[in-house]
Amino acid sequence: MARKKIALIGAGNIGGTLAHLAAQKELGDVVLFDIVEGVPQGKALDLQQCGPVEGFDAKVTGTNDYKDIAGADVIIVTAGVPRKPGMSRDDLLGINLKVMKAVGEGIKANAPDAFVICITNPLDAMVWALREFSGLPHNKVVGMAGVLDSARFSTFLAEEFGVSVRDVSSFVLGGHGDTMVPVAEYSTIKGIPIPDLIKLGRSTQERIDAIVKRTAVGGGEIVGLLGTSAFYAPAASAIAMAESYLGDQKRILPSAAYVDGKYGLDGLYVGVPVVIGAGGVEEIVEITLDDTAKAGLQVSIDAVKELLVACKGIDPSLA
Ligand code: A3D
């Protein structure tokens, strides 16, 4: 069987980390694309030389030409600019929308059968715009955010309860912004819901509320320390989504997916649990929410809708 092909659009911090993980895991041959000349080629050569040390058989190449992504099975998009301290994700909208147009057209012309995972911020608006510009089916274009946001929530919960992260399962819904909704009721420690653990005296509502709050601004905490966006965990999260698609794993992964009909939505990209398998986004999983989570989700949905209005104002072809 021929090797799979993984194209990474954007060869910056996340792009380079994605290339390393994809090669290490031998997901396929890797093509790193960027508009800056030399960077994707240089990173690719450096990564290719990890092969003999780490023992992977994956070809890593760099390019500035969209033709080289032809036939890609999976495309992960990080092209654009990240946040600097003091910026919100929404501050990136104008510049990254133009980038999504170029990327969408490049994908449409060269790799229309790929499964596309968008990471560029502001995520829920950019994945929608990328889908519009690429014209790919909605089930083949998805945004990575929920896996990362849940990973942040799980990390903090594991610390709180003093247990392995492997025994934590957590849940974050909504847009990838400060209005995201970490749902404690659906988060468990080895199957035991967090509210039950509070009743058992293993934590307090105040401490869980603080963790929920820290999760929602978890990206900003790292930007404040690092001076730019996180990249290791975002890359690891997108790779988990790519693996679920390539291996038809049918994992349930919270993702920014196109929701039309469920959750009372009529055609919007927002973070919900989805099944990812060989068919792309194969199912939107609808869960019952209590009134607090419902209200939180609505605030988050309204924030995403506002961003879409702004996108349409900037690029009339989207209206
Ligand atoms: P960075 O290291 O700056 O890499 C971005 C790369 O995109 C650079 O190499 C640029 O040269 C390249 N680029 C710019 N314009 C184009 C273009 N038109 N075509 C192709 N390449 C282009 O950023 P990063 O890798 O740290 O972050 C990338 C994006 O991911 C940013 O928008 C971040 O805000 C976003 N991000 C999202 C999450 C989520 O959870 C959704 C987390 C962290 C970062």
Tab-separated table of C-alpha atoms and ligand atoms in Angstrom:
chain	number	residue	atom	x	y	z
A	1	MET	CA	0.000	0.000	0.000
A	2	ALA	CA	1.334	3.435	-0.903
A	3	ARG	CA	2.290	5.675	1.960
A	4	LYS	CA	-0.188	8.321	3.019
A	5	LYS	CA	0.654	11.956	2.401
A	6	ILE	CA	0.361	14.618	5.079
A	7	ALA	CA	0.527	18.250	3.936
A	8	LEU	CA	1.150	20.954	6.522
A	9	ILE	CA	0.271	24.488	5.432
A	10	GLY	CA	2.341	26.806	7.607
A	11	ALA	CA	5.808	25.791	8.698
A	12	GLY	CA	6.037	27.848	11.874
A	13	ASN	CA	6.046	26.660	15.477
A	14	ILE	CA	3.020	24.370	15.192
A	15	GLY	CA	3.817	23.314	11.607
A	16	GLY	CA	7.332	22.187	12.535
A	17	THR	CA	6.083	20.279	15.575
A	18	LEU	CA	3.349	18.637	13.489
A	19	ALA	CA	5.930	17.547	10.916
A	20	HIS	CA	8.091	15.990	13.621
A	21	LEU	CA	5.175	14.119	15.219
A	22	ALA	CA	3.754	12.943	11.868
A	23	ALA	CA	7.171	11.620	10.804
A	24	GLN	CA	7.908	9.980	14.179
A	25	LYS	CA	4.526	8.239	14.097
A	26	GLU	CA	5.044	7.339	10.415
A	27	LEU	CA	1.603	8.674	9.511
A	28	GLY	CA	2.928	9.117	5.983
A	29	ASP	CA	5.287	11.262	3.964
A	30	VAL	CA	5.202	14.875	5.057
A	31	VAL	CA	5.134	18.017	2.909
A	32	LEU	CA	5.723	21.293	4.738
A	33	PHE	CA	4.415	24.357	2.895
A	34	ASP	CA	5.030	28.017	3.747
A	35	ILE	CA	5.124	31.310	1.859
A	36	VAL	CA	8.518	32.161	3.349
A	37	GLU	CA	11.245	30.759	1.133
A	38	GLY	CA	13.812	28.523	2.787
A	39	VAL	CA	11.953	27.925	6.058
A	40	PRO	CA	9.918	24.850	5.044
A	41	GLN	CA	12.889	23.459	3.102
A	42	GLY	CA	15.259	24.037	6.029
A	43	LYS	CA	12.912	22.567	8.623
A	44	ALA	CA	12.198	19.592	6.364
A	45	LEU	CA	15.892	18.842	5.915
A	46	ASP	CA	16.511	19.126	9.652
A	47	LEU	CA	13.555	16.823	10.385
A	48	GLN	CA	14.569	14.343	7.699
A	49	GLN	CA	17.871	14.010	9.516
A	50	CYS	CA	15.998	12.953	12.679
A	51	GLY	CA	15.043	9.801	10.764
A	52	PRO	CA	18.286	7.876	11.228
A	53	VAL	CA	18.398	8.757	14.935
A	54	GLU	CA	14.737	8.095	15.706
A	55	GLY	CA	14.344	5.302	13.177
A	56	PHE	CA	11.384	6.521	11.161
A	57	ASP	CA	10.687	5.917	7.509
A	58	ALA	CA	8.948	9.037	6.378
A	59	LYS	CA	10.055	11.463	3.734
A	60	VAL	CA	9.893	15.088	4.849
A	61	THR	CA	10.066	17.793	2.174
A	62	GLY	CA	9.603	21.564	2.199
A	63	THR	CA	7.998	23.687	-0.498
A	64	ASN	CA	6.604	27.094	-1.470
A	65	ASP	CA	4.514	25.605	-4.279
A	66	TYR	CA	0.928	24.419	-3.706
A	67	LYS	CA	1.365	21.845	-6.491
A	68	ASP	CA	3.440	19.778	-4.062
A	69	ILE	CA	0.432	19.148	-1.793
A	70	ALA	CA	-1.351	17.314	-4.634
A	71	GLY	CA	-2.869	14.035	-3.518
A	72	ALA	CA	-2.558	14.800	0.208
A	73	ASP	CA	-4.708	12.558	2.406
A	74	VAL	CA	-4.625	14.933	5.364
A	75	ILE	CA	-3.898	18.664	5.393
A	76	ILE	CA	-3.311	20.565	8.620
A	77	VAL	CA	-3.470	24.347	8.343
A	78	THR	CA	-1.555	26.640	10.693
A	79	ALA	CA	-0.759	29.380	8.179
A	80	GLY	CA	-1.197	32.898	9.482
A	81	VAL	CA	-0.115	34.840	12.513
A	82	PRO	CA	-0.316	33.820	16.186
A	83	ARG	CA	-1.162	35.980	19.215
A	84	LYS	CA	1.301	38.206	20.996
A	85	PRO	CA	0.800	39.137	24.674
A	86	GLY	CA	-2.227	41.408	25.133
A	87	MET	CA	-3.918	40.245	21.919
A	88	SER	CA	-7.129	38.263	21.765
A	89	ARG	CA	-7.609	35.566	19.137
A	90	ASP	CA	-10.165	37.819	17.462
A	91	ASP	CA	-7.491	40.475	16.864
A	92	LEU	CA	-6.035	38.111	14.243
A	93	LEU	CA	-9.196	38.007	12.162
A	94	GLY	CA	-8.389	40.451	9.334
A	95	ILE	CA	-4.938	39.156	8.479
A	96	ASN	CA	-5.711	35.455	8.908
A	97	LEU	CA	-8.896	35.680	6.825
A	98	LYS	CA	-6.774	36.706	3.811
A	99	VAL	CA	-4.440	33.790	4.532
A	100	MET	CA	-7.414	31.371	4.633
A	101	LYS	CA	-8.472	32.599	1.195
A	102	ALA	CA	-5.081	31.778	-0.315
A	103	VAL	CA	-4.893	28.437	1.509
A	104	GLY	CA	-8.482	27.469	0.623
A	105	GLU	CA	-7.847	28.156	-3.049
A	106	GLY	CA	-4.581	26.196	-2.926
A	107	ILE	CA	-6.364	23.193	-1.410
A	108	LYS	CA	-9.294	23.411	-3.833
A	109	ALA	CA	-6.951	23.386	-6.845
A	110	ASN	CA	-4.563	20.700	-5.629
A	111	ALA	CA	-5.977	18.412	-2.960
A	112	PRO	CA	-9.784	18.507	-2.960
A	113	ASP	CA	-10.070	14.967	-1.548
A	114	ALA	CA	-8.091	15.660	1.618
A	115	PHE	CA	-9.358	15.695	5.193
A	116	VAL	CA	-8.527	19.208	6.345
A	117	ILE	CA	-7.856	20.210	9.950
A	118	CYS	CA	-7.646	23.949	10.612
A	119	ILE	CA	-5.744	25.343	13.597
A	120	THR	CA	-5.384	29.004	12.591
A	121	ASN	CA	-7.124	31.465	14.930
A	122	PRO	CA	-9.700	32.786	15.534
A	123	LEU	CA	-10.466	29.123	15.040
A	124	ASP	CA	-14.245	28.836	14.625
A	125	ALA	CA	-14.357	31.683	12.090
A	126	MET	CA	-11.223	30.575	10.235
A	127	VAL	CA	-12.374	26.965	9.797
A	128	TRP	CA	-15.680	28.255	8.438
A	129	ALA	CA	-13.891	30.625	6.029
A	130	LEU	CA	-11.446	27.907	4.955
A	131	ARG	CA	-14.380	25.609	4.129
A	132	GLU	CA	-16.062	28.381	2.152
A	133	PHE	CA	-12.911	29.210	0.184
A	134	SER	CA	-11.947	25.575	-0.449
A	135	GLY	CA	-15.452	24.388	-1.350
A	136	LEU	CA	-14.746	20.975	0.227
A	137	PRO	CA	-17.628	19.066	1.833
A	138	HIS	CA	-18.360	20.209	5.401
A	139	ASN	CA	-17.551	16.769	6.838
A	140	LYS	CA	-14.020	16.979	5.404
A	141	VAL	CA	-13.100	20.329	7.002
A	142	VAL	CA	-12.823	20.541	10.767
A	143	GLY	CA	-11.165	22.742	13.348
A	144	MET	CA	-8.831	21.644	16.121
A	145	ALA	CA	-9.561	23.264	19.456
A	146	GLY	CA	-11.639	20.997	21.689
A	147	VAL	CA	-8.982	18.294	21.937
A	148	LEU	CA	-6.505	20.916	23.146
A	149	ASP	CA	-8.970	22.665	25.451
A	150	SER	CA	-9.980	19.299	26.962
A	151	ALA	CA	-6.306	18.371	27.345
A	152	ARG	CA	-5.781	21.577	29.320
A	153	PHE	CA	-8.860	20.843	31.466
A	154	SER	CA	-7.692	17.237	32.014
A	155	THR	CA	-4.182	18.368	32.975
A	156	PHE	CA	-5.538	20.664	35.680
A	157	LEU	CA	-8.063	18.049	36.903
A	158	ALA	CA	-5.344	15.386	37.166
A	159	GLU	CA	-3.269	17.813	39.262
A	160	GLU	CA	-6.277	18.643	41.459
A	161	PHE	CA	-7.137	14.997	42.189
A	162	GLY	CA	-3.535	13.765	42.276
A	163	VAL	CA	-4.179	11.072	39.652
A	164	SER	CA	-2.767	10.045	36.301
A	165	VAL	CA	-3.958	12.074	33.309
A	166	ARG	CA	-4.802	8.711	31.752
A	167	ASP	CA	-7.667	8.319	34.215
A	168	VAL	CA	-9.166	11.722	33.435
A	169	SER	CA	-11.740	12.269	30.724
A	170	SER	CA	-12.911	15.833	30.275
A	171	PHE	CA	-15.243	17.780	28.120
A	172	VAL	CA	-15.104	21.270	26.595
A	173	LEU	CA	-17.781	22.667	24.289
A	174	GLY	CA	-18.337	25.865	22.344
A	175	GLY	CA	-16.098	28.258	20.474
A	176	HIS	CA	-12.347	28.344	20.980
A	177	GLY	CA	-12.267	31.598	22.877
A	178	ASP	CA	-12.567	32.793	26.421
A	179	THR	CA	-16.293	31.915	26.211
A	180	MET	CA	-15.578	28.182	25.751
A	181	VAL	CA	-17.563	25.882	28.054
A	182	PRO	CA	-15.630	23.280	30.063
A	183	VAL	CA	-18.384	20.941	31.293
A	184	ALA	CA	-17.553	19.472	34.708
A	185	GLU	CA	-20.747	17.323	34.721
A	186	TYR	CA	-19.443	15.325	31.749
A	187	SER	CA	-15.878	15.183	33.009
A	188	THR	CA	-14.808	12.167	35.022
A	189	ILE	CA	-11.986	10.644	36.993
A	190	LYS	CA	-12.019	6.963	35.994
A	191	GLY	CA	-15.713	7.248	35.190
A	192	ILE	CA	-16.662	9.122	38.383
A	193	PRO	CA	-18.251	12.484	37.482
A	194	ILE	CA	-16.588	15.566	38.996
A	195	PRO	CA	-19.803	16.658	40.844
A	196	ASP	CA	-19.837	13.256	42.613
A	197	LEU	CA	-16.211	13.718	43.643
A	198	ILE	CA	-17.089	17.126	45.075
A	199	LYS	CA	-19.895	15.483	47.096
A	200	LEU	CA	-17.360	12.947	48.356
A	201	GLY	CA	-15.196	15.819	49.595
A	202	ARG	CA	-12.355	15.168	47.118
A	203	SER	CA	-12.493	18.781	45.902
A	204	THR	CA	-14.747	21.824	46.223
A	205	GLN	CA	-17.000	23.647	43.779
A	206	GLU	CA	-14.796	26.743	44.205
A	207	ARG	CA	-11.646	24.843	43.209
A	208	ILE	CA	-13.369	23.258	40.179
A	209	ASP	CA	-14.753	26.672	39.150
A	210	ALA	CA	-11.212	28.059	39.288
A	211	ILE	CA	-9.980	25.180	37.087
A	212	VAL	CA	-12.802	25.800	34.606
A	213	LYS	CA	-11.786	29.466	34.461
A	214	ARG	CA	-8.098	28.640	34.057
A	215	THR	CA	-8.959	26.245	31.198
A	216	ALA	CA	-10.949	28.906	29.355
A	217	VAL	CA	-7.998	31.309	29.414
A	218	GLY	CA	-5.401	28.527	29.175
A	219	GLY	CA	-4.056	29.700	25.826
A	220	GLY	CA	-3.575	33.243	27.136
A	221	GLU	CA	-1.640	31.947	30.149
A	222	ILE	CA	0.916	30.414	27.780
A	223	VAL	CA	1.032	33.477	25.487
A	224	GLY	CA	1.796	35.569	28.586
A	225	LEU	CA	4.717	33.345	29.555
A	226	LEU	CA	6.068	32.521	26.110
A	227	GLY	CA	5.388	35.688	24.126
A	228	THR	CA	3.635	33.629	21.443
A	229	SER	CA	1.027	30.850	21.190
A	230	ALA	CA	1.393	27.344	22.512
A	231	PHE	CA	2.574	24.837	19.940
A	232	TYR	CA	3.439	21.435	21.417
A	233	ALA	CA	-0.036	20.532	22.719
A	234	PRO	CA	-1.859	22.115	19.748
A	235	ALA	CA	0.231	19.974	17.390
A	236	ALA	CA	-0.276	16.800	19.445
A	237	SER	CA	-4.048	17.451	19.451
A	238	ALA	CA	-4.300	17.835	15.664
A	239	ILE	CA	-2.224	14.685	15.176
A	240	ALA	CA	-4.739	12.744	17.316
A	241	MET	CA	-7.494	13.927	14.961
A	242	ALA	CA	-5.447	13.003	11.871
A	243	GLU	CA	-4.763	9.534	13.313
A	244	SER	CA	-8.463	8.974	13.953
A	245	TYR	CA	-9.201	9.796	10.301
A	246	LEU	CA	-6.323	7.826	8.781
A	247	GLY	CA	-6.923	4.771	10.969
A	248	ASP	CA	-10.739	4.984	10.814
A	249	GLN	CA	-10.560	4.937	14.624
A	250	LYS	CA	-13.954	6.596	15.092
A	251	ARG	CA	-12.751	8.395	18.193
A	252	ILE	CA	-15.102	10.878	19.794
A	253	LEU	CA	-13.116	14.097	19.756
A	254	PRO	CA	-14.413	17.569	20.587
A	255	SER	CA	-13.815	19.552	17.400
A	256	ALA	CA	-14.993	22.694	15.655
A	257	ALA	CA	-17.413	21.001	13.270
A	258	TYR	CA	-20.205	22.141	11.018
A	259	VAL	CA	-23.425	21.745	12.979
A	260	ASP	CA	-26.670	21.923	11.074
A	261	GLY	CA	-29.738	20.777	12.968
A	262	LYS	CA	-28.276	19.599	16.267
A	263	TYR	CA	-27.782	21.832	19.321
A	264	GLY	CA	-30.454	24.103	17.790
A	265	LEU	CA	-27.929	25.330	15.184
A	266	ASP	CA	-28.545	25.943	11.516
A	267	GLY	CA	-25.166	25.743	9.851
A	268	LEU	CA	-22.371	26.974	12.121
A	269	TYR	CA	-18.858	25.775	12.965
A	270	VAL	CA	-18.563	25.397	16.718
A	271	GLY	CA	-16.919	23.039	19.193
A	272	VAL	CA	-18.970	19.872	19.765
A	273	PRO	CA	-18.131	16.195	20.260
A	274	VAL	CA	-17.807	14.443	16.893
A	275	VAL	CA	-16.904	10.990	15.631
A	276	ILE	CA	-13.868	11.135	13.317
A	277	GLY	CA	-13.305	8.161	11.029
A	278	ALA	CA	-12.519	7.367	7.406
A	279	GLY	CA	-15.577	9.407	6.359
A	280	GLY	CA	-14.177	12.527	8.049
A	281	VAL	CA	-16.624	13.957	10.576
A	282	GLU	CA	-19.009	11.004	10.623
A	283	GLU	CA	-21.355	12.131	13.376
A	284	ILE	CA	-22.095	15.120	15.560
A	285	VAL	CA	-22.766	13.753	19.032
A	286	GLU	CA	-25.536	15.666	20.773
A	287	ILE	CA	-25.525	15.578	24.543
A	288	THR	CA	-28.048	16.859	27.082
A	289	LEU	CA	-26.814	19.984	28.811
A	290	ASP	CA	-27.969	21.500	32.065
A	291	ASP	CA	-29.179	25.109	32.070
A	292	THR	CA	-25.796	26.576	33.035
A	293	ALA	CA	-23.935	24.740	30.253
A	294	LYS	CA	-26.710	25.611	27.783
A	295	ALA	CA	-26.461	29.303	28.662
A	296	GLY	CA	-22.651	29.172	28.424
A	297	LEU	CA	-22.831	27.495	25.030
A	298	GLN	CA	-25.240	30.146	23.779
A	299	VAL	CA	-22.827	32.947	24.787
A	300	SER	CA	-20.055	31.103	22.957
A	301	ILE	CA	-22.227	30.572	19.848
A	302	ASP	CA	-23.133	34.272	19.808
A	303	ALA	CA	-19.431	35.171	19.962
A	304	VAL	CA	-18.723	32.902	16.961
A	305	LYS	CA	-21.646	34.417	15.025
A	306	GLU	CA	-20.241	37.907	15.623
A	307	LEU	CA	-16.933	36.823	14.118
A	308	LEU	CA	-18.672	35.494	11.013
A	309	VAL	CA	-20.409	38.843	10.526
A	310	ALA	CA	-16.989	40.516	10.777
A	311	CYS	CA	-15.556	38.077	8.177
A	312	LYS	CA	-18.387	38.842	5.766
A	313	GLY	CA	-17.749	42.563	6.283
A	314	ILE	CA	-14.075	42.146	5.364
A	315	ASP	CA	-14.583	39.800	2.405
A	316	PRO	CA	-17.873	40.367	0.557
A	317	SER	CA	-17.388	37.102	-1.392
A	318	LEU	CA	-18.290	35.331	1.891
A	319	ALA	CA	-21.609	37.117	2.349
B	1	A3D	P1	3.894	30.760	13.522
B	1	A3D	O1	5.022	30.099	14.209
B	1	A3D	O2	3.976	32.234	13.303
B	1	A3D	O3	3.663	30.027	12.120
B	1	A3D	C1	2.753	30.485	11.169
B	1	A3D	C2	3.377	30.246	9.807
B	1	A3D	O4	2.411	30.594	8.807
B	1	A3D	C3	4.622	31.098	9.541
B	1	A3D	O5	5.713	30.268	9.206
B	1	A3D	C4	4.210	31.970	8.362
B	1	A3D	O6	5.274	32.241	7.448
B	1	A3D	C5	3.147	31.122	7.710
B	1	A3D	N1	2.264	31.847	6.813
B	1	A3D	C6	1.792	33.127	6.922
B	1	A3D	N2	1.015	33.408	5.867
B	1	A3D	C7	0.964	32.306	5.091
B	1	A3D	C8	0.322	31.985	3.869
B	1	A3D	N3	-0.445	32.878	3.238
B	1	A3D	N4	0.505	30.755	3.362
B	1	A3D	C9	1.269	29.832	3.993
B	1	A3D	N5	1.924	30.087	5.144
B	1	A3D	C10	1.761	31.308	5.692
B	1	A3D	O7	2.512	30.478	14.291
B	1	A3D	P2	2.107	29.159	15.094
B	1	A3D	O8	2.512	27.978	14.313
B	1	A3D	O9	2.528	29.293	16.506
B	1	A3D	O10	0.514	29.334	15.091
B	1	A3D	C11	-0.212	29.215	13.886
B	1	A3D	C12	-1.681	29.579	14.100
B	1	A3D	O11	-2.284	28.655	15.009
B	1	A3D	C13	-1.933	30.963	14.696
B	1	A3D	O12	-3.033	31.582	14.052
B	1	A3D	C14	-2.277	30.667	16.147
B	1	A3D	O13	-3.075	31.666	16.736
B	1	A3D	C15	-3.034	29.379	15.979
B	1	A3D	N6	-3.157	28.563	17.191
B	1	A3D	C16	-4.350	27.930	17.374
B	1	A3D	C17	-4.547	27.123	18.474
B	1	A3D	C18	-5.855	26.435	18.665
B	1	A3D	O14	-6.036	25.725	19.619
B	1	A3D	C19	-6.928	26.611	17.686
B	1	A3D	C20	-3.517	26.960	19.416
B	1	A3D	C21	-2.316	27.606	19.205
B	1	A3D	C22	-2.138	28.407	18.073
